[in-house]
Short mmCIF file of N, CA and C in Angstrom, two decimals:
data_model
loop_
_atom_site.label_atom_id
_atom_site.label_comp_id
_atom_site.label_asym_id
_atom_site.label_seq_id
_atom_site.Cartn_x
_atom_site.Cartn_y
_atom_site.Cartn_z
N MET A 69 -3.18 65.11 -151.89
CA MET A 69 -3.56 64.08 -150.94
C MET A 69 -4.79 64.62 -150.15
N SER A 70 -5.83 63.81 -150.05
CA SER A 70 -7.03 64.27 -149.29
C SER A 70 -6.81 64.06 -147.80
N ALA A 71 -7.72 64.67 -147.06
CA ALA A 71 -7.64 64.55 -145.59
C ALA A 71 -7.89 63.12 -145.18
N VAL A 72 -8.71 62.37 -145.88
CA VAL A 72 -9.02 60.98 -145.51
C VAL A 72 -7.75 60.13 -145.74
N GLU A 73 -7.02 60.39 -146.79
CA GLU A 73 -5.80 59.62 -147.07
C GLU A 73 -4.74 59.87 -146.06
N MET A 74 -4.76 61.04 -145.41
CA MET A 74 -3.74 61.35 -144.38
C MET A 74 -3.97 60.67 -143.06
N LEU A 75 -5.15 60.17 -142.81
CA LEU A 75 -5.45 59.54 -141.50
C LEU A 75 -4.90 58.13 -141.47
N PRO A 76 -4.32 57.68 -140.35
CA PRO A 76 -3.86 56.32 -140.24
C PRO A 76 -5.03 55.34 -140.24
N ASP A 77 -4.76 54.16 -140.75
CA ASP A 77 -5.84 53.18 -140.86
C ASP A 77 -6.24 52.56 -139.51
N ASP A 78 -5.40 52.63 -138.52
CA ASP A 78 -5.66 51.95 -137.26
C ASP A 78 -6.41 52.80 -136.26
N LEU A 79 -6.95 53.99 -136.66
CA LEU A 79 -7.73 54.80 -135.74
C LEU A 79 -9.06 54.17 -135.45
N PRO A 80 -9.46 54.10 -134.20
CA PRO A 80 -10.80 53.58 -133.92
C PRO A 80 -11.86 54.57 -134.36
N ALA A 81 -13.02 54.01 -134.70
CA ALA A 81 -14.15 54.89 -135.09
C ALA A 81 -14.61 55.66 -133.86
N PRO A 82 -14.98 56.96 -134.06
CA PRO A 82 -15.38 57.77 -132.89
C PRO A 82 -16.70 57.24 -132.33
N THR A 83 -16.76 57.22 -131.01
CA THR A 83 -17.99 56.81 -130.35
C THR A 83 -18.43 57.93 -129.37
N GLY A 84 -19.69 58.04 -129.19
CA GLY A 84 -20.22 59.00 -128.24
C GLY A 84 -20.03 60.44 -128.68
N VAL A 85 -19.93 60.68 -129.97
CA VAL A 85 -19.75 62.05 -130.46
C VAL A 85 -21.11 62.64 -130.66
N THR A 86 -21.38 63.75 -130.03
CA THR A 86 -22.63 64.44 -130.25
C THR A 86 -22.31 65.78 -130.95
N ALA A 87 -23.39 66.41 -131.44
CA ALA A 87 -23.20 67.67 -132.11
C ALA A 87 -22.59 68.73 -131.15
N ALA A 88 -23.05 68.70 -129.91
CA ALA A 88 -22.53 69.66 -128.93
C ALA A 88 -21.08 69.41 -128.65
N SER A 89 -20.65 68.12 -128.48
CA SER A 89 -19.27 67.89 -128.21
C SER A 89 -18.37 68.19 -129.44
N PHE A 90 -18.90 67.91 -130.64
CA PHE A 90 -18.16 68.20 -131.84
C PHE A 90 -17.89 69.71 -131.97
N LEU A 91 -18.86 70.51 -131.58
CA LEU A 91 -18.72 71.97 -131.70
C LEU A 91 -18.05 72.62 -130.47
N GLY A 92 -17.78 71.74 -129.48
CA GLY A 92 -17.12 72.26 -128.28
C GLY A 92 -18.06 72.98 -127.36
N ILE A 93 -19.33 72.71 -127.45
CA ILE A 93 -20.33 73.28 -126.53
C ILE A 93 -20.43 72.39 -125.32
N ALA A 94 -20.35 72.96 -124.15
CA ALA A 94 -20.52 72.15 -122.95
C ALA A 94 -21.89 71.56 -122.88
N PRO A 95 -22.01 70.28 -122.48
CA PRO A 95 -23.35 69.75 -122.39
C PRO A 95 -24.19 70.47 -121.36
N SER A 96 -25.40 70.74 -121.72
CA SER A 96 -26.28 71.47 -120.81
C SER A 96 -27.17 70.52 -120.04
N GLU A 97 -27.59 71.00 -118.89
CA GLU A 97 -28.53 70.26 -118.11
C GLU A 97 -29.88 70.30 -118.77
N PRO A 98 -30.68 69.26 -118.65
CA PRO A 98 -32.01 69.35 -119.20
C PRO A 98 -32.75 70.55 -118.57
N ARG A 99 -33.58 71.17 -119.42
CA ARG A 99 -34.31 72.32 -118.90
C ARG A 99 -35.22 71.95 -117.77
N ALA A 100 -35.13 72.70 -116.69
CA ALA A 100 -35.95 72.39 -115.53
C ALA A 100 -37.35 72.99 -115.81
N ARG A 101 -38.35 72.21 -115.44
CA ARG A 101 -39.73 72.72 -115.48
C ARG A 101 -39.95 73.70 -114.38
N PRO A 102 -40.80 74.67 -114.60
CA PRO A 102 -41.06 75.62 -113.53
C PRO A 102 -41.67 74.84 -112.32
N SER A 103 -41.20 75.21 -111.15
CA SER A 103 -41.76 74.55 -109.95
C SER A 103 -43.10 75.16 -109.63
N GLY A 104 -43.88 74.39 -108.88
CA GLY A 104 -45.21 74.86 -108.52
C GLY A 104 -46.26 74.22 -109.39
N PRO A 105 -47.52 74.47 -109.07
CA PRO A 105 -48.62 73.87 -109.85
C PRO A 105 -48.69 74.46 -111.24
N ARG A 106 -48.94 73.60 -112.20
CA ARG A 106 -49.11 74.04 -113.59
C ARG A 106 -50.62 74.18 -113.80
N VAL A 107 -51.07 75.38 -114.08
CA VAL A 107 -52.50 75.65 -114.22
C VAL A 107 -52.82 76.07 -115.65
N CYS A 108 -53.87 75.52 -116.21
CA CYS A 108 -54.31 75.81 -117.53
C CYS A 108 -54.70 77.34 -117.59
N THR A 109 -54.19 77.97 -118.63
CA THR A 109 -54.52 79.39 -118.78
C THR A 109 -55.93 79.65 -119.27
N GLU A 110 -56.60 78.64 -119.75
CA GLU A 110 -57.96 78.78 -120.31
C GLU A 110 -59.04 78.45 -119.27
N CYS A 111 -58.86 77.32 -118.56
CA CYS A 111 -59.95 76.85 -117.66
C CYS A 111 -59.53 76.77 -116.20
N GLY A 112 -58.26 76.83 -115.90
CA GLY A 112 -57.83 76.78 -114.52
C GLY A 112 -57.53 75.35 -113.97
N LYS A 113 -57.76 74.32 -114.78
CA LYS A 113 -57.43 72.97 -114.32
C LYS A 113 -55.95 72.70 -114.37
N ASP A 114 -55.53 71.49 -113.91
CA ASP A 114 -54.15 71.12 -113.98
C ASP A 114 -53.72 71.03 -115.43
N ALA A 115 -52.61 71.74 -115.78
CA ALA A 115 -52.12 71.76 -117.17
C ALA A 115 -51.20 70.59 -117.47
N LYS A 116 -51.31 70.06 -118.69
CA LYS A 116 -50.48 68.96 -119.12
C LYS A 116 -49.60 69.38 -120.26
N TYR A 117 -49.92 70.44 -120.97
CA TYR A 117 -49.21 70.82 -122.21
C TYR A 117 -48.71 72.26 -122.10
N THR A 118 -47.63 72.51 -122.82
CA THR A 118 -47.05 73.84 -122.91
C THR A 118 -46.95 74.27 -124.38
N CYS A 119 -47.46 75.47 -124.69
CA CYS A 119 -47.43 75.96 -126.04
C CYS A 119 -45.95 76.32 -126.40
N PRO A 120 -45.43 75.75 -127.48
CA PRO A 120 -44.07 76.08 -127.86
C PRO A 120 -43.88 77.55 -128.28
N GLY A 121 -44.95 78.21 -128.70
CA GLY A 121 -44.83 79.56 -129.17
C GLY A 121 -44.75 80.58 -128.08
N CYS A 122 -45.53 80.40 -127.01
CA CYS A 122 -45.61 81.42 -125.97
C CYS A 122 -45.50 80.87 -124.54
N GLN A 123 -45.33 79.57 -124.42
CA GLN A 123 -45.16 78.91 -123.11
C GLN A 123 -46.45 78.91 -122.27
N ALA A 124 -47.57 79.17 -122.89
CA ALA A 124 -48.86 79.10 -122.15
C ALA A 124 -49.15 77.64 -121.78
N GLN A 125 -49.72 77.45 -120.60
CA GLN A 125 -50.01 76.10 -120.09
C GLN A 125 -51.50 75.77 -120.42
N THR A 126 -51.76 74.60 -120.99
CA THR A 126 -53.11 74.18 -121.27
C THR A 126 -53.29 72.74 -120.82
N CYS A 127 -54.55 72.35 -120.68
CA CYS A 127 -54.84 71.00 -120.18
C CYS A 127 -55.38 70.06 -121.28
N SER A 128 -55.85 70.59 -122.37
CA SER A 128 -56.51 69.73 -123.36
C SER A 128 -56.47 70.40 -124.74
N LEU A 129 -56.88 69.63 -125.74
CA LEU A 129 -56.91 70.17 -127.14
C LEU A 129 -57.93 71.33 -127.23
N PRO A 130 -59.14 71.22 -126.64
CA PRO A 130 -60.06 72.40 -126.75
C PRO A 130 -59.49 73.64 -126.09
N CYS A 131 -58.78 73.48 -124.97
CA CYS A 131 -58.17 74.66 -124.32
C CYS A 131 -57.03 75.17 -125.15
N SER A 132 -56.25 74.29 -125.77
CA SER A 132 -55.13 74.72 -126.62
C SER A 132 -55.69 75.54 -127.84
N LYS A 133 -56.74 75.00 -128.46
CA LYS A 133 -57.34 75.72 -129.59
C LYS A 133 -57.93 77.06 -129.11
N GLY A 134 -58.57 77.05 -127.98
CA GLY A 134 -59.11 78.31 -127.42
C GLY A 134 -58.01 79.33 -127.18
N HIS A 135 -56.89 78.87 -126.64
CA HIS A 135 -55.76 79.72 -126.38
C HIS A 135 -55.26 80.36 -127.70
N LYS A 136 -55.14 79.50 -128.74
CA LYS A 136 -54.65 80.02 -130.05
C LYS A 136 -55.67 81.02 -130.66
N ASP A 137 -56.96 80.72 -130.52
CA ASP A 137 -57.96 81.64 -131.07
C ASP A 137 -57.98 82.98 -130.31
N ARG A 138 -57.87 82.89 -128.98
CA ARG A 138 -57.96 84.11 -128.17
C ARG A 138 -56.76 84.99 -128.33
N THR A 139 -55.57 84.39 -128.36
CA THR A 139 -54.34 85.17 -128.38
C THR A 139 -53.72 85.32 -129.79
N LYS A 140 -54.31 84.64 -130.76
CA LYS A 140 -53.76 84.64 -132.16
C LYS A 140 -52.32 84.09 -132.18
N CYS A 141 -52.07 83.13 -131.29
CA CYS A 141 -50.74 82.48 -131.20
C CYS A 141 -50.70 81.38 -132.29
N THR A 142 -49.56 81.27 -132.96
CA THR A 142 -49.38 80.25 -133.97
C THR A 142 -49.10 78.89 -133.36
N GLY A 143 -48.62 78.86 -132.11
CA GLY A 143 -48.25 77.62 -131.51
C GLY A 143 -46.90 77.05 -131.93
N LYS A 144 -46.17 77.87 -132.74
CA LYS A 144 -44.87 77.46 -133.19
C LYS A 144 -43.79 78.29 -132.53
N ARG A 145 -42.68 77.61 -132.20
CA ARG A 145 -41.54 78.32 -131.62
C ARG A 145 -40.95 79.24 -132.68
N LYS A 146 -40.54 80.43 -132.23
CA LYS A 146 -39.90 81.38 -133.20
C LYS A 146 -38.51 80.85 -133.51
N ARG A 147 -38.39 80.35 -134.69
CA ARG A 147 -37.13 79.67 -135.07
C ARG A 147 -35.94 80.61 -135.30
N THR A 148 -36.20 81.89 -135.54
CA THR A 148 -35.12 82.83 -135.76
C THR A 148 -34.87 83.74 -134.56
N GLY A 149 -35.49 83.44 -133.43
CA GLY A 149 -35.34 84.27 -132.28
C GLY A 149 -33.95 84.09 -131.64
N TYR A 150 -33.52 85.07 -130.87
CA TYR A 150 -32.23 85.00 -130.21
C TYR A 150 -32.28 83.99 -129.09
N VAL A 151 -31.23 83.22 -128.96
CA VAL A 151 -31.08 82.23 -127.91
C VAL A 151 -29.78 82.49 -127.23
N PRO A 152 -29.71 82.84 -125.92
CA PRO A 152 -28.45 83.08 -125.26
C PRO A 152 -27.61 81.83 -125.26
N LEU A 153 -26.31 81.96 -125.28
CA LEU A 153 -25.41 80.84 -125.37
C LEU A 153 -25.55 79.88 -124.18
N ASN A 154 -25.84 80.41 -122.99
CA ASN A 154 -25.96 79.51 -121.83
C ASN A 154 -27.21 78.66 -121.90
N SER A 155 -28.21 78.96 -122.76
CA SER A 155 -29.36 78.09 -122.87
C SER A 155 -29.38 77.36 -124.23
N TYR A 156 -28.36 77.53 -124.98
CA TYR A 156 -28.24 76.86 -126.30
C TYR A 156 -27.91 75.41 -126.04
N ASP A 157 -28.74 74.50 -126.51
CA ASP A 157 -28.49 73.09 -126.31
C ASP A 157 -28.56 72.36 -127.64
N GLU A 158 -28.41 71.04 -127.59
CA GLU A 158 -28.40 70.26 -128.79
C GLU A 158 -29.69 70.30 -129.55
N ALA A 159 -30.81 70.36 -128.91
CA ALA A 159 -32.10 70.46 -129.57
C ALA A 159 -32.20 71.73 -130.43
N ILE A 160 -31.71 72.83 -129.89
CA ILE A 160 -31.73 74.11 -130.64
C ILE A 160 -30.75 74.01 -131.79
N LEU A 161 -29.58 73.40 -131.57
CA LEU A 161 -28.62 73.21 -132.63
C LEU A 161 -29.21 72.44 -133.80
N VAL A 162 -29.92 71.37 -133.50
CA VAL A 162 -30.53 70.57 -134.56
C VAL A 162 -31.65 71.38 -135.25
N SER A 163 -32.42 72.13 -134.49
CA SER A 163 -33.44 72.97 -135.12
C SER A 163 -32.82 73.99 -136.03
N ASP A 164 -31.73 74.60 -135.60
CA ASP A 164 -31.03 75.59 -136.45
C ASP A 164 -30.51 74.90 -137.72
N PHE A 165 -29.98 73.69 -137.61
CA PHE A 165 -29.44 72.95 -138.74
C PHE A 165 -30.58 72.69 -139.75
N HIS A 166 -31.75 72.27 -139.26
CA HIS A 166 -32.87 72.00 -140.15
C HIS A 166 -33.37 73.29 -140.84
N LEU A 167 -33.34 74.37 -140.10
CA LEU A 167 -33.76 75.66 -140.69
C LEU A 167 -32.80 76.04 -141.86
N LEU A 168 -31.53 75.86 -141.63
CA LEU A 168 -30.59 76.18 -142.71
C LEU A 168 -30.73 75.21 -143.90
N GLN A 169 -31.01 73.95 -143.62
CA GLN A 169 -31.25 73.03 -144.71
C GLN A 169 -32.49 73.43 -145.51
N GLU A 170 -33.54 73.80 -144.86
CA GLU A 170 -34.77 74.24 -145.53
C GLU A 170 -34.50 75.47 -146.38
N ALA A 171 -33.74 76.40 -145.82
CA ALA A 171 -33.42 77.64 -146.58
C ALA A 171 -32.60 77.28 -147.82
N GLY A 172 -31.64 76.37 -147.73
CA GLY A 172 -30.86 75.95 -148.87
C GLY A 172 -31.74 75.28 -149.93
N VAL A 173 -32.67 74.43 -149.51
CA VAL A 173 -33.57 73.77 -150.48
C VAL A 173 -34.45 74.83 -151.17
N ASN A 174 -34.97 75.77 -150.36
CA ASN A 174 -35.81 76.83 -150.95
C ASN A 174 -35.02 77.67 -151.95
N LEU A 175 -33.78 77.97 -151.65
CA LEU A 175 -32.98 78.78 -152.55
C LEU A 175 -32.63 78.02 -153.82
N SER A 176 -32.27 76.76 -153.67
CA SER A 176 -31.93 75.99 -154.88
C SER A 176 -33.15 75.77 -155.75
N GLY A 177 -34.31 75.57 -155.15
CA GLY A 177 -35.52 75.44 -155.94
C GLY A 177 -35.97 76.74 -156.61
N ALA A 178 -35.69 77.85 -155.94
CA ALA A 178 -36.10 79.13 -156.46
C ALA A 178 -35.20 79.56 -157.62
N ALA A 179 -33.94 79.12 -157.63
CA ALA A 179 -33.05 79.50 -158.71
C ALA A 179 -33.50 78.91 -160.05
N GLY A 180 -34.06 77.72 -160.06
CA GLY A 180 -34.49 77.13 -161.28
C GLY A 180 -35.84 77.63 -161.74
N SER A 181 -36.61 78.29 -160.91
CA SER A 181 -37.94 78.75 -161.30
C SER A 181 -37.97 80.20 -161.78
N ARG A 182 -36.84 80.87 -161.75
CA ARG A 182 -36.79 82.25 -162.24
C ARG A 182 -36.81 82.28 -163.75
N PRO A 183 -37.59 83.15 -164.32
CA PRO A 183 -37.54 83.28 -165.80
C PRO A 183 -36.21 83.93 -166.20
N GLN A 184 -35.68 83.48 -167.31
CA GLN A 184 -34.42 84.07 -167.78
C GLN A 184 -34.67 85.45 -168.29
N GLN A 185 -33.79 86.40 -167.87
CA GLN A 185 -33.90 87.76 -168.34
C GLN A 185 -33.26 87.86 -169.71
N PRO A 186 -33.86 88.56 -170.63
CA PRO A 186 -33.24 88.70 -171.95
C PRO A 186 -31.96 89.56 -171.82
N ARG A 187 -30.96 89.18 -172.57
CA ARG A 187 -29.72 89.97 -172.55
C ARG A 187 -29.91 91.14 -173.45
N ARG A 188 -29.48 92.30 -173.04
CA ARG A 188 -29.73 93.52 -173.74
C ARG A 188 -28.79 93.73 -174.94
N PHE A 189 -27.58 93.27 -174.86
CA PHE A 189 -26.60 93.61 -175.90
C PHE A 189 -26.14 92.38 -176.64
N GLU A 190 -27.00 91.39 -176.89
CA GLU A 190 -26.62 90.20 -177.59
C GLU A 190 -26.28 90.50 -179.06
N HIS A 191 -26.91 91.53 -179.64
CA HIS A 191 -26.69 91.82 -181.05
C HIS A 191 -25.33 92.53 -181.31
N LEU A 192 -24.67 93.03 -180.28
CA LEU A 192 -23.42 93.73 -180.45
C LEU A 192 -22.26 92.75 -180.52
N PRO A 193 -21.22 93.07 -181.32
CA PRO A 193 -20.04 92.19 -181.42
C PRO A 193 -19.23 92.20 -180.16
#
């Protein structure tokens, strides 16, 4: 008997289930932005954007590109970096899920592209 067959038919469909609640993670407060003026690291004007890779503040696309050229920053968040449990939220959970999905796709694709190794002892009984 499967788990689905064991459930009564009159159970209501779950509502309001999030990944965090399903995993038993307490909902976190939205991340607070740093207080105080946000200043562009390139030109000193009011910053509008934050680099996901290093949290540098920039005001425009030219300043963002300048920041990346000057610091050799990729502009991408380090997906495999350590995240303390108290700052782990649903967005990071989803990002981790997508990373694992991509790894699975890459592994399944790589398995079919390997050349077959010849068997050494096929001629023996």
